[in-house]
Short mmCIF file of C-alpha atoms in Angstrom, two decimals:
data_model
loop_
_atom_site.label_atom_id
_atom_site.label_comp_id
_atom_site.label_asym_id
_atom_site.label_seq_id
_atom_site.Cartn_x
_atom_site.Cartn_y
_atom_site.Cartn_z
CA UNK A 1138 0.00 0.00 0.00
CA UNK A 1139 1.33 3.65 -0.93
CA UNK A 1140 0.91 5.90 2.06
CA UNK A 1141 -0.99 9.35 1.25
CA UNK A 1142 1.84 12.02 0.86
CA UNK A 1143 1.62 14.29 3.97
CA UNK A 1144 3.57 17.30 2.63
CA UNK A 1145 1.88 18.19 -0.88
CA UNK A 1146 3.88 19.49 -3.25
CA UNK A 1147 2.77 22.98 -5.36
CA UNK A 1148 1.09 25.76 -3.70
CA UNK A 1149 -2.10 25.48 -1.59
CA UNK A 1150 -5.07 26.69 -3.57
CA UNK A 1151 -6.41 29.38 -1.31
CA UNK A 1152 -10.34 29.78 -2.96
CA UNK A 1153 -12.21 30.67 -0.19
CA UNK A 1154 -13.41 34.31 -0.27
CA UNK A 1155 -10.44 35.71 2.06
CA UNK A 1156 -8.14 36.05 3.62
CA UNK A 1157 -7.04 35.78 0.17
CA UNK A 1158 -3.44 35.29 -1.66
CA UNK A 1159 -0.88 37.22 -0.86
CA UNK A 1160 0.96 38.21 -4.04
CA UNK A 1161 4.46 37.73 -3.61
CA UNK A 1162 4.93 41.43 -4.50
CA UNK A 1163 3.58 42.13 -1.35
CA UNK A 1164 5.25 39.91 0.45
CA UNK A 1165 8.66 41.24 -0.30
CA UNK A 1166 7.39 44.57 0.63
CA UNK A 1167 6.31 43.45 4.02
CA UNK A 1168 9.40 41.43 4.65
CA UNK A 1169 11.41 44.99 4.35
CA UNK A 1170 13.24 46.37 7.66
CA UNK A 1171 11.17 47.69 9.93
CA UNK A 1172 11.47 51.54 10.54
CA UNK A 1173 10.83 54.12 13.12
CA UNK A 1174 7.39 54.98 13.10
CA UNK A 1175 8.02 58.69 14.69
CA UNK A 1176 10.76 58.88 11.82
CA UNK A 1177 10.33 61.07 8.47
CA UNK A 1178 10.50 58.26 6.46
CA UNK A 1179 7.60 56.88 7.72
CA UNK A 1180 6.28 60.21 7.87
CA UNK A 1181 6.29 59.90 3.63
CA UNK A 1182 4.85 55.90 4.35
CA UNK A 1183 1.75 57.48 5.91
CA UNK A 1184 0.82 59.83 4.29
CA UNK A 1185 1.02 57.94 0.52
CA UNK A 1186 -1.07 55.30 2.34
CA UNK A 1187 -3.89 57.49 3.34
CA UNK A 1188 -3.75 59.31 -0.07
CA UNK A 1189 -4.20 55.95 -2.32
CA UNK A 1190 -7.26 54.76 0.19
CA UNK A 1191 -8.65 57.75 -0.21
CA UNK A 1192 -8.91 57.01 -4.44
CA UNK A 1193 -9.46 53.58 -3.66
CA UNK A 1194 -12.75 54.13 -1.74
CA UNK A 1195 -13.44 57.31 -3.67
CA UNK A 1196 -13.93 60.02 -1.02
CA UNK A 1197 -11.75 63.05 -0.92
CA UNK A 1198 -12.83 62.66 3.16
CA UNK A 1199 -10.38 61.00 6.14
CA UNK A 1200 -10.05 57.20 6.01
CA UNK A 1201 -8.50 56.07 9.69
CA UNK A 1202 -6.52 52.76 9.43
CA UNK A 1203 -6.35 50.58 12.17
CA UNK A 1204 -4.11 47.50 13.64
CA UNK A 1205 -7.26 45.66 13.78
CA UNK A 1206 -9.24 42.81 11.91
CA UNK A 1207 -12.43 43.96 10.18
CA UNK A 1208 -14.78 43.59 13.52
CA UNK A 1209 -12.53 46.55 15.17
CA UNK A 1210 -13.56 48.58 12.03
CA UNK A 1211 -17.09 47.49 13.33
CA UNK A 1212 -17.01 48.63 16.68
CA UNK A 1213 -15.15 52.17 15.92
CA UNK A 1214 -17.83 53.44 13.18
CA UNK A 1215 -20.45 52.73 15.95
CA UNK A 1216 -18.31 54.03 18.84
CA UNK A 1217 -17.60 57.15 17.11
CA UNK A 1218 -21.05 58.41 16.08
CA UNK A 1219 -23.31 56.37 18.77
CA UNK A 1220 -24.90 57.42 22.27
CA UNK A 1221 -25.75 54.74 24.78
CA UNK A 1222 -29.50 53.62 24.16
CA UNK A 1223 -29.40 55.22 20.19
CA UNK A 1224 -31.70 53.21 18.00
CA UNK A 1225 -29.80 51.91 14.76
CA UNK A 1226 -31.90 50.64 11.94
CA UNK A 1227 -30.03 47.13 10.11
CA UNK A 1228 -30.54 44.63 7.38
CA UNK A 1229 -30.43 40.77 7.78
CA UNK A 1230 -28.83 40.14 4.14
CA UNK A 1231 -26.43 36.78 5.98
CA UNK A 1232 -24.18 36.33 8.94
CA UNK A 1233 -22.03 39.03 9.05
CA UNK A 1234 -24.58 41.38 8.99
CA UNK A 1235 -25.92 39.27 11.84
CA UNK A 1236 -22.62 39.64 13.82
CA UNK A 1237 -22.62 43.14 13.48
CA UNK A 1238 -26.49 43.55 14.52
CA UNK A 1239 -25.10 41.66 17.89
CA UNK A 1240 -22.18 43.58 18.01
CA UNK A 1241 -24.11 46.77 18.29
CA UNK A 1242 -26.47 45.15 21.30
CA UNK A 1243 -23.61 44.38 23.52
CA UNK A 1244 -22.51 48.12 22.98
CA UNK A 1245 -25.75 49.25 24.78
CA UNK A 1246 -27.48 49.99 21.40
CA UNK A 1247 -30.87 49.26 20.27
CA UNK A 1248 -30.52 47.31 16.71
CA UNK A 1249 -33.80 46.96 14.60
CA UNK A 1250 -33.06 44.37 12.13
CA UNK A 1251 -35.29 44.00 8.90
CA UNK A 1252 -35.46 41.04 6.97
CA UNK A 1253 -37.46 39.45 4.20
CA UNK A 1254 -39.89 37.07 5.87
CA UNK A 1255 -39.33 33.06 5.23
CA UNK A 1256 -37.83 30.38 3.21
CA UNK A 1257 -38.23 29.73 -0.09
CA UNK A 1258 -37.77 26.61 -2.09
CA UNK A 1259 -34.03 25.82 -0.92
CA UNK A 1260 -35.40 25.64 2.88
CA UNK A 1261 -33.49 28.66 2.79
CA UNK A 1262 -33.85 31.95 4.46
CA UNK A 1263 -34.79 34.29 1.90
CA UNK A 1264 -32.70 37.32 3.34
CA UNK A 1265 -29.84 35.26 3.10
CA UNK A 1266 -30.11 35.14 -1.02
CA UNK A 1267 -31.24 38.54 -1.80
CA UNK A 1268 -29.50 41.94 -1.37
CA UNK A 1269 -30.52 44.72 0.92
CA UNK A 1270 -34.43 45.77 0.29
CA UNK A 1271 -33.90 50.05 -0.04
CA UNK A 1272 -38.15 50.04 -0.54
CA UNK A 1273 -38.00 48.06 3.57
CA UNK A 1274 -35.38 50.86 5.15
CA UNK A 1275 -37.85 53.88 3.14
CA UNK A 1276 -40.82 52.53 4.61
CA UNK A 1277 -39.54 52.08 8.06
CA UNK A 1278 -37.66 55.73 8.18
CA UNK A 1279 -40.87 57.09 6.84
CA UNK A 1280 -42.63 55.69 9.83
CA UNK A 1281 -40.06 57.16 12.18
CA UNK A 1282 -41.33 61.04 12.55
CA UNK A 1283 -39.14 61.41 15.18
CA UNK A 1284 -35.92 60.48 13.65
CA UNK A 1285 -35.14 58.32 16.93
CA UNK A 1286 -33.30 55.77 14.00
CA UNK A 1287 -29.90 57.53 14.18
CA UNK A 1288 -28.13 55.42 12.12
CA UNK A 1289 -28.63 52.39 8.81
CA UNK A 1290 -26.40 49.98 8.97
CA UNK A 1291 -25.89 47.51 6.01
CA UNK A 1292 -23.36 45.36 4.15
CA UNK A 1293 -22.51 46.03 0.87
CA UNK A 1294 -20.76 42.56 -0.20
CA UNK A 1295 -22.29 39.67 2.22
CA UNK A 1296 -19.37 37.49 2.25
CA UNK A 1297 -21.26 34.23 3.85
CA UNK A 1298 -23.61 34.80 1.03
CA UNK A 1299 -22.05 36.46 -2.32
CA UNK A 1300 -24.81 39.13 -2.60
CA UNK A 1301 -23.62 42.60 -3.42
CA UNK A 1302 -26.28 45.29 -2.34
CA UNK A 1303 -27.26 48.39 -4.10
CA UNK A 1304 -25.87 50.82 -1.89
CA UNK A 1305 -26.84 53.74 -3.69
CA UNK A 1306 -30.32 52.66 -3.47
CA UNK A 1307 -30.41 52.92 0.45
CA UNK A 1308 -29.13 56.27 0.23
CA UNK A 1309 -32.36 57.39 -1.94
CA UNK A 1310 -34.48 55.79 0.10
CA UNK A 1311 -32.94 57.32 3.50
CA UNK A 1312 -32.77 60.99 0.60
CA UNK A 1313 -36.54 59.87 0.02
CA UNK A 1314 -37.80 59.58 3.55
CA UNK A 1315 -36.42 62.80 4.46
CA UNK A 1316 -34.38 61.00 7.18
CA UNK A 1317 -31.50 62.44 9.03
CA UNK A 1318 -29.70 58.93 10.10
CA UNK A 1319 -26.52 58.52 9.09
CA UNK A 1320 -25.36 55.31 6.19
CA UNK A 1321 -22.87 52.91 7.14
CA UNK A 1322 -21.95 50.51 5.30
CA UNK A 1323 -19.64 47.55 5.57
CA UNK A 1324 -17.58 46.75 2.61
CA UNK A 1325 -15.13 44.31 4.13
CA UNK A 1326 -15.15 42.09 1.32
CA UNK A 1327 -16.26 44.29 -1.25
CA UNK A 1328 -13.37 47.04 -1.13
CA UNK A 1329 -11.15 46.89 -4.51
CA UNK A 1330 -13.11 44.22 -5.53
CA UNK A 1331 -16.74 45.15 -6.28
CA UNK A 1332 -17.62 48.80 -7.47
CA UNK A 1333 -17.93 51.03 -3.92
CA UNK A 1334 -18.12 54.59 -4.21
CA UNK A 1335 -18.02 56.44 -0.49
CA UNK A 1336 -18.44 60.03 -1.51
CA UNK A 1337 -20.82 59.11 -4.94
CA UNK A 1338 -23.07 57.31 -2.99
CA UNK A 1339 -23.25 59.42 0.07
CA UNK A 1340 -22.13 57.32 2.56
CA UNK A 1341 -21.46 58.25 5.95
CA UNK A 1342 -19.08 55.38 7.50
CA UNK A 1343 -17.69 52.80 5.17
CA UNK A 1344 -15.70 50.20 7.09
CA UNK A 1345 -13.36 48.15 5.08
CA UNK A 1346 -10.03 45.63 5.84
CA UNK A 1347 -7.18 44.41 4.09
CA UNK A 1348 -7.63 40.62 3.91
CA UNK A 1349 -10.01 40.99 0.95
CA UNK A 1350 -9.61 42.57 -2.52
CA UNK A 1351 -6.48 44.66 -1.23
CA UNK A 1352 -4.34 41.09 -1.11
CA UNK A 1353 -3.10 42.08 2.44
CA UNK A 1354 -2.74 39.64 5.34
CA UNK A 1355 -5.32 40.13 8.19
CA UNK A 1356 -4.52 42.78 10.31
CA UNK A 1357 -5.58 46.46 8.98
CA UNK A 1358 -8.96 47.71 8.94
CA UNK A 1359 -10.20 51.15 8.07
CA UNK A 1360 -13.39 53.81 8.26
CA UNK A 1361 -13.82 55.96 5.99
CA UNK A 1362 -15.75 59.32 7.48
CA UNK A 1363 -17.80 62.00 5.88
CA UNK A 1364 -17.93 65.37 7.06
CA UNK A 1365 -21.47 64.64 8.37
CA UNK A 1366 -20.17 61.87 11.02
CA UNK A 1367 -17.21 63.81 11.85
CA UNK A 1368 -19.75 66.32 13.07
CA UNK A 1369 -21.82 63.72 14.41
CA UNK A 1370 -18.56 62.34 16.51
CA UNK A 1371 -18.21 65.24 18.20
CA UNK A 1372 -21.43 64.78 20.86
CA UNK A 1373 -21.42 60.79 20.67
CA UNK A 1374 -20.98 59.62 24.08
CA UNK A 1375 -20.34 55.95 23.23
CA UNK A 1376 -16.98 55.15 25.40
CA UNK A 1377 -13.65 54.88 23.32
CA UNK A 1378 -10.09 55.99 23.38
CA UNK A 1379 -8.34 53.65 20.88
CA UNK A 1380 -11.15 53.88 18.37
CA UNK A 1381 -11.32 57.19 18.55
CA UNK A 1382 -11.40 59.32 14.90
CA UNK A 1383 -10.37 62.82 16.21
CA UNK A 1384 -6.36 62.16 17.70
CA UNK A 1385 -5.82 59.72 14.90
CA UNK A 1386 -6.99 62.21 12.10
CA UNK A 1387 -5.16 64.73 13.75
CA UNK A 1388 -1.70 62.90 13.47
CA UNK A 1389 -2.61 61.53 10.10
CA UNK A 1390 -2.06 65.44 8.73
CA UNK A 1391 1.71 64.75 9.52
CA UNK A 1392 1.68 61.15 8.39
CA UNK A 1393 1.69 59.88 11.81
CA UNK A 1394 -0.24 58.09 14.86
CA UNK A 1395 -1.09 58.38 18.36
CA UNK A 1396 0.17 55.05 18.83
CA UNK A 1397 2.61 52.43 17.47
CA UNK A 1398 1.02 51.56 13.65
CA UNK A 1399 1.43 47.99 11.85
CA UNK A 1400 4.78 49.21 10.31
CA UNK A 1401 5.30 46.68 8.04
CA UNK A 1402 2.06 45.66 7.33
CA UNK A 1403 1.77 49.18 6.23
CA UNK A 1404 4.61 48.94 4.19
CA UNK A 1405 2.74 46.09 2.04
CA UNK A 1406 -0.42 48.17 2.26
CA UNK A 1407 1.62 50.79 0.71
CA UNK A 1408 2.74 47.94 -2.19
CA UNK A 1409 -0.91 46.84 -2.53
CA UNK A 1410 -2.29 50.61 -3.35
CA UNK A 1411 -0.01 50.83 -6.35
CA UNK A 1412 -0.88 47.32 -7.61
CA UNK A 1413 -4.02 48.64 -7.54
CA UNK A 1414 -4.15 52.10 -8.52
CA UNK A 1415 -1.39 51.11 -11.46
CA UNK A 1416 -4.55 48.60 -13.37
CA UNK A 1417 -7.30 51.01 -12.40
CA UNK A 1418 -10.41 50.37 -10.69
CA UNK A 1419 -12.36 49.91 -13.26
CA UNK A 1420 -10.19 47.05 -14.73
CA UNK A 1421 -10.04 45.56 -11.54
CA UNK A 1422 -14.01 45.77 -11.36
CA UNK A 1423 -14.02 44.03 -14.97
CA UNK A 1424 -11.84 41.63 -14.10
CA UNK A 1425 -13.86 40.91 -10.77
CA UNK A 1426 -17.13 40.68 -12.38
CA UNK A 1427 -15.82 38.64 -15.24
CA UNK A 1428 -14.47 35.82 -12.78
CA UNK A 1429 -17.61 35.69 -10.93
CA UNK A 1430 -19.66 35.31 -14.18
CA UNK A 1431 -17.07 32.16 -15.41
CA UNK A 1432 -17.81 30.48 -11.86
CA UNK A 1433 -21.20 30.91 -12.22
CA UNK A 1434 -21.40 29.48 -15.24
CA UNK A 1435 -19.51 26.06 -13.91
CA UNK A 1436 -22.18 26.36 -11.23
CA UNK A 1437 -25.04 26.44 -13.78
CA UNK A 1438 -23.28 23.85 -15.94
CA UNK A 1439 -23.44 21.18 -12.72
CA UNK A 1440 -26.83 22.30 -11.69
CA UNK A 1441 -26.84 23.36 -8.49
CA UNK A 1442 -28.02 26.95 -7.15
CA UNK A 1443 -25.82 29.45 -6.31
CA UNK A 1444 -26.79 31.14 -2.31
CA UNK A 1445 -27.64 34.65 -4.68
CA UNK A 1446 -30.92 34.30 -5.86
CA UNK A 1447 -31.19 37.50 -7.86
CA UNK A 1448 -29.20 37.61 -10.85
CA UNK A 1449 -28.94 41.60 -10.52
CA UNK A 1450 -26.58 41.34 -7.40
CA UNK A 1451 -24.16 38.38 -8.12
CA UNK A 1452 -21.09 38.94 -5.87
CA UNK A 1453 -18.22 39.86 -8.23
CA UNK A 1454 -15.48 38.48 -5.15
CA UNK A 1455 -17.53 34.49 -4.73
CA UNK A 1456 -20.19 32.64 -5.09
CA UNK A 1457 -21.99 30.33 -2.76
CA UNK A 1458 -23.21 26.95 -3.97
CA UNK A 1459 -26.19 25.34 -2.61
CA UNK A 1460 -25.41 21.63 -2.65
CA UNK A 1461 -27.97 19.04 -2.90
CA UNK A 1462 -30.41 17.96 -0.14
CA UNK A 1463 -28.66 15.63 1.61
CA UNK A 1464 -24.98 16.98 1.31
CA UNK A 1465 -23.22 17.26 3.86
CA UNK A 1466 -21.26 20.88 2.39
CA UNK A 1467 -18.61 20.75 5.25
CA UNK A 1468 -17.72 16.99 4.92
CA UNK A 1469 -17.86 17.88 0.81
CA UNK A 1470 -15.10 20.65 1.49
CA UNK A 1471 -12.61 18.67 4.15
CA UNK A 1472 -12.78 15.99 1.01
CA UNK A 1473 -11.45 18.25 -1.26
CA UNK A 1474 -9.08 19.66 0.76
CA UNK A 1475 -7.45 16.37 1.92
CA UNK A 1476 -7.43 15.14 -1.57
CA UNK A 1477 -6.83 18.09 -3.85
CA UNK A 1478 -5.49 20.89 -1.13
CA UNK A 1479 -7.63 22.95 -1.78
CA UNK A 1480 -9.20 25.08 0.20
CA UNK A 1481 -13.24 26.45 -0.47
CA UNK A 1482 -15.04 28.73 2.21
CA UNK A 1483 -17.66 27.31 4.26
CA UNK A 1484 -21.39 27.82 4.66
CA UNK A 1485 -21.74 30.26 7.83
CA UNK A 1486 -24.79 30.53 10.35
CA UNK A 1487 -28.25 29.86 9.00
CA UNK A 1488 -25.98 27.90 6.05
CA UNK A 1489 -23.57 25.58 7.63
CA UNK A 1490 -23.44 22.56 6.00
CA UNK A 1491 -26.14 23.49 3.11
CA UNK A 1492 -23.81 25.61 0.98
CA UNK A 1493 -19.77 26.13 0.44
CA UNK A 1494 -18.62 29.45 -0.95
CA UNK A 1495 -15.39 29.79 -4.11
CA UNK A 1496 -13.57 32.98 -3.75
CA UNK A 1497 -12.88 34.74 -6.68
CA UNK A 1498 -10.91 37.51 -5.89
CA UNK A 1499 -7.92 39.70 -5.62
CA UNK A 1500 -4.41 37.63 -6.80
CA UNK A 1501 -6.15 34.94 -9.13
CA UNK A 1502 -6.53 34.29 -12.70
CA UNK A 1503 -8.52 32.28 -15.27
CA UNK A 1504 -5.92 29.51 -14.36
CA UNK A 1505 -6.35 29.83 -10.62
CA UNK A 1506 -10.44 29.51 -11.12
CA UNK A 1507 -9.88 26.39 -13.54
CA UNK A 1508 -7.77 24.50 -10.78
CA UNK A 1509 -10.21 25.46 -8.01
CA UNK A 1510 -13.32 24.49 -10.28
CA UNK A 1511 -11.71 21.11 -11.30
CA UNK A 1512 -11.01 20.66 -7.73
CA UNK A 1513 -14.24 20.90 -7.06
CA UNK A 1514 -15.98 18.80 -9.72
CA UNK A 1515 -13.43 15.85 -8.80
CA UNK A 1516 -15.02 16.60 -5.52
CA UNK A 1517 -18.79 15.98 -6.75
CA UNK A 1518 -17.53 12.92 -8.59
CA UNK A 1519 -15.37 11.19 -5.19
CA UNK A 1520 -17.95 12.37 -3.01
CA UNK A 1521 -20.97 11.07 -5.72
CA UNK A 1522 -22.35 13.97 -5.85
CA UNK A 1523 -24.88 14.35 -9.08
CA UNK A 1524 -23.76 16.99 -12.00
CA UNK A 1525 -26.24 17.65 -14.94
CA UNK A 1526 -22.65 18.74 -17.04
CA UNK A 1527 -19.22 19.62 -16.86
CA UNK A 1528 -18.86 22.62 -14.87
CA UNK A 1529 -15.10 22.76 -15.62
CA UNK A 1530 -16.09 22.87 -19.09
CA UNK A 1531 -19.15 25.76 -19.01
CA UNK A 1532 -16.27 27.56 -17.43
CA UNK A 1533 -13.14 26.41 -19.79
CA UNK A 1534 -15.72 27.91 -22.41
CA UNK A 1535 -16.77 31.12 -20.64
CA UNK A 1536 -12.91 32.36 -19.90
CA UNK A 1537 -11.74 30.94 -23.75
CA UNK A 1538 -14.72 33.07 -25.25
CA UNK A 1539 -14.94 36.25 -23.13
CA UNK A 1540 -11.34 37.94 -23.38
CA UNK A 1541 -10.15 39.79 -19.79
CA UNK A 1542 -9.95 43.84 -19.79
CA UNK A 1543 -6.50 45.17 -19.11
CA UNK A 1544 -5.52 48.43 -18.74
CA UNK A 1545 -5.09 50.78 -20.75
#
């Protein structure tokens, strides 16, 4: 008997919908000597960071970075323009929105959390397939006369469910209702990825972090702040100190913070901004939207349903697959790994074990999507899983047919 091999040889196919790859660009930037962070070198470091995530979320308006994961980013927006006991008005689209709805409670706020009633014919919740409902948030702000919602909180690019929300839609309807609550919006997974425009759009507080579409490791998060919840900020009597927007904007003029940064994290941040600022965002937005549509296609092809139930708001960064009743989706994805190492994001919440997710973002290529997809369809036929076609080969197709957009 031949033992398995224990040590794989290659790279680990990283497909789940981040952290994702690290491009080895990156790498060698963060692997540079470390500097001193009161220093005017790094002086020159911070300030060309905060410049290029300013383009990259499109505001001309502060972004704050932080030496925090994506839930820090969380907590600060609300810290920052929250009272104890304010009412904030949220949408169930999956289960980060879910975690940020309970993150808010345990601050001593008072979440509201809308939802579209039911299952449909997955067993599904139907929130969990569908983006953000603007005509829901309009109806309820119209109801609230006297504007006791101070805040609507929403995700722009569920991750646990590959729905990408119309974001500019909730601002009409909070424009429409003549409502004075702020827009935040989490774009975690959506930023450099998936069109986002913070200024455009009229959003208040976008949080964002570095794992995602920026090719980062974990380990930087950000807010971007409009005038309005600077303003805002300055009566909010939520407690903070570390989160706190004023003293880091402050020292941000001179390229600088009021405590020790992620030097060399920054440094790759730094590394990242060009990568992405030399293509362009809307080549990367092609390129994103162009991957998820192959995918999709390889989905279609095996027929299966993909979590997103409204073809308007595909995720451009993954899709979620619903796999047959019966499936175990977790047992389907430690199969794959084992055999194939490879490595496909699980079904979160509400959807653990009914769905697994295939990240399409950030370092990747047509290539890097074939792999994963073949992966996956040896999967299906190990694991006996029933395919109406060749997914491998709707996509092969797709990608062969549909030439990518480069820049200019």
């Amino acid at each position: 008997m031949i033992a398995l091999d224990n040590h794989p040889s290659g790279r680990h196919f990283l497909q789940i919908p981040g952290p994702s790859p690290v491009p080895d660009r990156i790498l060698r930037a963060i692997s540079l000597p470390t500097i001193d962070h009161r220093g005017p070198e790094f002086a020159t470091l911070g300030k060309k960071v905060i410049s290029g995530l300013q383009q990259v979320f499109q505001t001309r308006h502060p972004v704050v970075v932080y030496p925090a994961s994506g839930t820090g980013a969380w907590e600060a927006a609300l810290v920052n323009v929250m009272s104890p006991g304010d009412h904030v008005l949220m949408f169930e689209t999956g289960h980060f929105a879910t975690l940020w709805q309970k993150m808010a409670r345990r601050l001593g706020l008072e979440p509201e959390f809308l939802a579209l009633e039911g299952s449909d014919e997955t067993g599904l919740p139907r929130s969990w397939r569908h983006g953000v409902q603007a005509d829901l948030i309009e109806q309820r702000l119209r109801q609230d006369t006297t504007h006791h919602i101070k805040a609507v909180c929403v995700v722009h690019n569920e991750t646990s469910t590959g729905v990408t929300s119309d974001i500019a839609s909730v601002r009409r309807a909070i424009d429409a209702a003549g409502h004075p609550a702020l827009l935040m919006v989490d774009t975690i997974s959506g930023l450099a990825s998936a069109d986002y425009r913070h200024d455009e759009w009229g959003v208040d507080v976008t949080i964002s972090g570095s794992q995602k579409g920026l090719m980062l490791p974990p380990g930087i998060s950000f807010n971007a702040v409009s005038p309005k919840a600077l303003e805002v900020a300055k009566t909010a009597r939520l407690p903070k100190a570390f989160w706190a927007w004023d003293e880091i904007i402050e020292m941000n003029a001179g390229g600088y913070w009021p405590y020790t940064p992620s030097t060399n994290l920054l440094y790759g941040l730094s590394e990242a901004l060009d990568m992405v600022l030399e293509q362009g965002l809307p080549v990367i937005f092609a390129r994103h939207q162009r991957w998820g549509r192959g995918v999709r296609a390889a989905v279609q092809a095996w027929g299966l349903p993909t979590q997103c139930a409204d073809e308007r708001v595909h995720s451009p960064v993954l899709t979620g697959v619903i796999t047959p009743a019966g499936v175990d989706a977790d047992a389907l994805r430690r199969l794959i790994h084992q055999r194939f190492d490879l490595s496909l994001g699980a079904g979160l919440g509400k959807l653990k074990g009914r769905m697994f997710r295939i990240g399409h973002l950030g370092d990747c290529n047509d290539l890097t999507l074939m792999a994963a997809l073949t992966g996956v369809e040896m999967g299906f036929k190990l694991a006996g899983v029933p395919m109406a076609a060749s997914g491998v080969a709707a996509a092969m197709a797709y990608f062969a047919e549909t030439p990518a957009v480069h820049a200019a």
